[in-house]
PDB file of C-alpha atoms in Angstrom:
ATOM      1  CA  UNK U   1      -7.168  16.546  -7.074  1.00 44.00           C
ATOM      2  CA  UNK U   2      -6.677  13.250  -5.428  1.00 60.00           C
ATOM      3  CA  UNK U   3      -3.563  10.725  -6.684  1.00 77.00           C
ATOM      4  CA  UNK U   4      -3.000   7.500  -5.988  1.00 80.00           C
ATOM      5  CA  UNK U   5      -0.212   6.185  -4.801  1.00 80.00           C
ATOM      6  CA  UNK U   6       1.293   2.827  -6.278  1.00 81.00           C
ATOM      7  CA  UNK U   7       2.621   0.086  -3.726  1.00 81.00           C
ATOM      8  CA  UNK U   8       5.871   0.873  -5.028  1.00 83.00           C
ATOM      9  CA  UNK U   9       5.466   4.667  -3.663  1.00 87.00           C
ATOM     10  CA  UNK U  10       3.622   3.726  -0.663  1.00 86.00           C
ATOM     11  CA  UNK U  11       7.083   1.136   0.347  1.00 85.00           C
ATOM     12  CA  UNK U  12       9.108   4.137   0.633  1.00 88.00           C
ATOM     13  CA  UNK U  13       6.614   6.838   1.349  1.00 91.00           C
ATOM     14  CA  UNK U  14       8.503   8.859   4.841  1.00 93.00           C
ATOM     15  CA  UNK U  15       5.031   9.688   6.034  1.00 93.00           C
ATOM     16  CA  UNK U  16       3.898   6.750   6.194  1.00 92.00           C
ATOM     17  CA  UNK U  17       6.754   4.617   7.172  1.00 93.00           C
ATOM     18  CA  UNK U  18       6.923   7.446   9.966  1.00 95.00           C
ATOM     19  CA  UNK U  19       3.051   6.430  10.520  1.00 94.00           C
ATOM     20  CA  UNK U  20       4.080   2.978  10.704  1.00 93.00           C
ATOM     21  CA  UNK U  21       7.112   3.357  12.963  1.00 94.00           C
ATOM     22  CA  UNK U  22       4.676   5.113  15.189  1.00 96.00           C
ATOM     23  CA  UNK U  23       2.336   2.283  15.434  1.00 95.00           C
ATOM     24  CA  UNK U  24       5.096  -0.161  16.067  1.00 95.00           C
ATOM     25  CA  UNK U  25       4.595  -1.558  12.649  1.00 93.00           C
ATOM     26  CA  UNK U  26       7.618  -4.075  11.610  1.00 92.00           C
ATOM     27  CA  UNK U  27       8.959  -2.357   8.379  1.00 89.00           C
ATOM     28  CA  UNK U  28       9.061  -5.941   6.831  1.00 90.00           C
ATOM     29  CA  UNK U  29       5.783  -6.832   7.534  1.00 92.00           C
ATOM     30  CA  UNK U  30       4.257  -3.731   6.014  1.00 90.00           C
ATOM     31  CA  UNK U  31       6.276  -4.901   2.581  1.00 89.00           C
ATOM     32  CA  UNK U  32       4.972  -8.043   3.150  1.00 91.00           C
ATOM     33  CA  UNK U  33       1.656  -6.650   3.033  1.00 89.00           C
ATOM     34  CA  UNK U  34       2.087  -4.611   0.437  1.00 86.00           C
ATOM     35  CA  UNK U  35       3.666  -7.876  -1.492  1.00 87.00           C
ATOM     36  CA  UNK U  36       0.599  -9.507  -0.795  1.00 87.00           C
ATOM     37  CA  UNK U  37      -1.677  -7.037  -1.679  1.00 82.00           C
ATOM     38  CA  UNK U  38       0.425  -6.489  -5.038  1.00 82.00           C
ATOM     39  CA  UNK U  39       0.171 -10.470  -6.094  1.00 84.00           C
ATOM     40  CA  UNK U  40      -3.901 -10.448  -4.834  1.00 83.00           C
ATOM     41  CA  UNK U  41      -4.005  -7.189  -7.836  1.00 79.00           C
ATOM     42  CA  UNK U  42      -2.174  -9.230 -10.169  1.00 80.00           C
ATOM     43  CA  UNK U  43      -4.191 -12.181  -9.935  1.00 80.00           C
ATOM     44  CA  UNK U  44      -7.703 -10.326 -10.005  1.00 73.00           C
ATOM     45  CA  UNK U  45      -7.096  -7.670 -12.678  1.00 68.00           C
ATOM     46  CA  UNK U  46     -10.086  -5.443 -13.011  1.00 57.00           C
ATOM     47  CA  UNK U  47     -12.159  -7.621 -11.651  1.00 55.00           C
ATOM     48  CA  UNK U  48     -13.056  -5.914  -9.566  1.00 52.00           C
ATOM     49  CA  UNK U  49     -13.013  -8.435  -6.389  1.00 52.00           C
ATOM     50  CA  UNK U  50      -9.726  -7.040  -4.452  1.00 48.00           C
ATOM     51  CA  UNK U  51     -12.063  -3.614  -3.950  1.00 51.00           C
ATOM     52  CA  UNK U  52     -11.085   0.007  -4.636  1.00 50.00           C
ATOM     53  CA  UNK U  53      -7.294   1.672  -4.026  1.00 54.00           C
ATOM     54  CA  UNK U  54      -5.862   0.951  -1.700  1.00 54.00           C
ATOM     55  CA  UNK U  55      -4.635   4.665  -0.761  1.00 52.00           C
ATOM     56  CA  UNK U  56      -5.355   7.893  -1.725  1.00 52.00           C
ATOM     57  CA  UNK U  57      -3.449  11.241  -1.095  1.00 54.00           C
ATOM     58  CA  UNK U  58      -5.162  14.499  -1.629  1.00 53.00           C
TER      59      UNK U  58
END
């Protein structure tokens, strides 16, 4: 059964900050993503306009 992960989980996920470290992804500009992301879902509720999750982990 799928979950999804909150933005708060997905900040200090290892696997993916491993991911990320792979990629060369800044730490900081992940959270500011994430951030970002977080204040674009809090402004559109269910609206419906920011699209689906934004991760899922089976």
């Amino acid at each position: 059964m799928p979950e999804t992960l909150t933005i708060t989980e997905m900040r200090s996920d290892p696997l993916i900050a491993l991911l990320n470290r792979a990629d060369g992804i800044d730490p900081g500009s992940f959270v500011k993503l994430l951030d970002e992301a977080a204040q674009k879902l809090n402004k559109y509720g269910g609206s419906g306009r920011v699209g689906p999750a934004l991760w899922h982990r089976k």
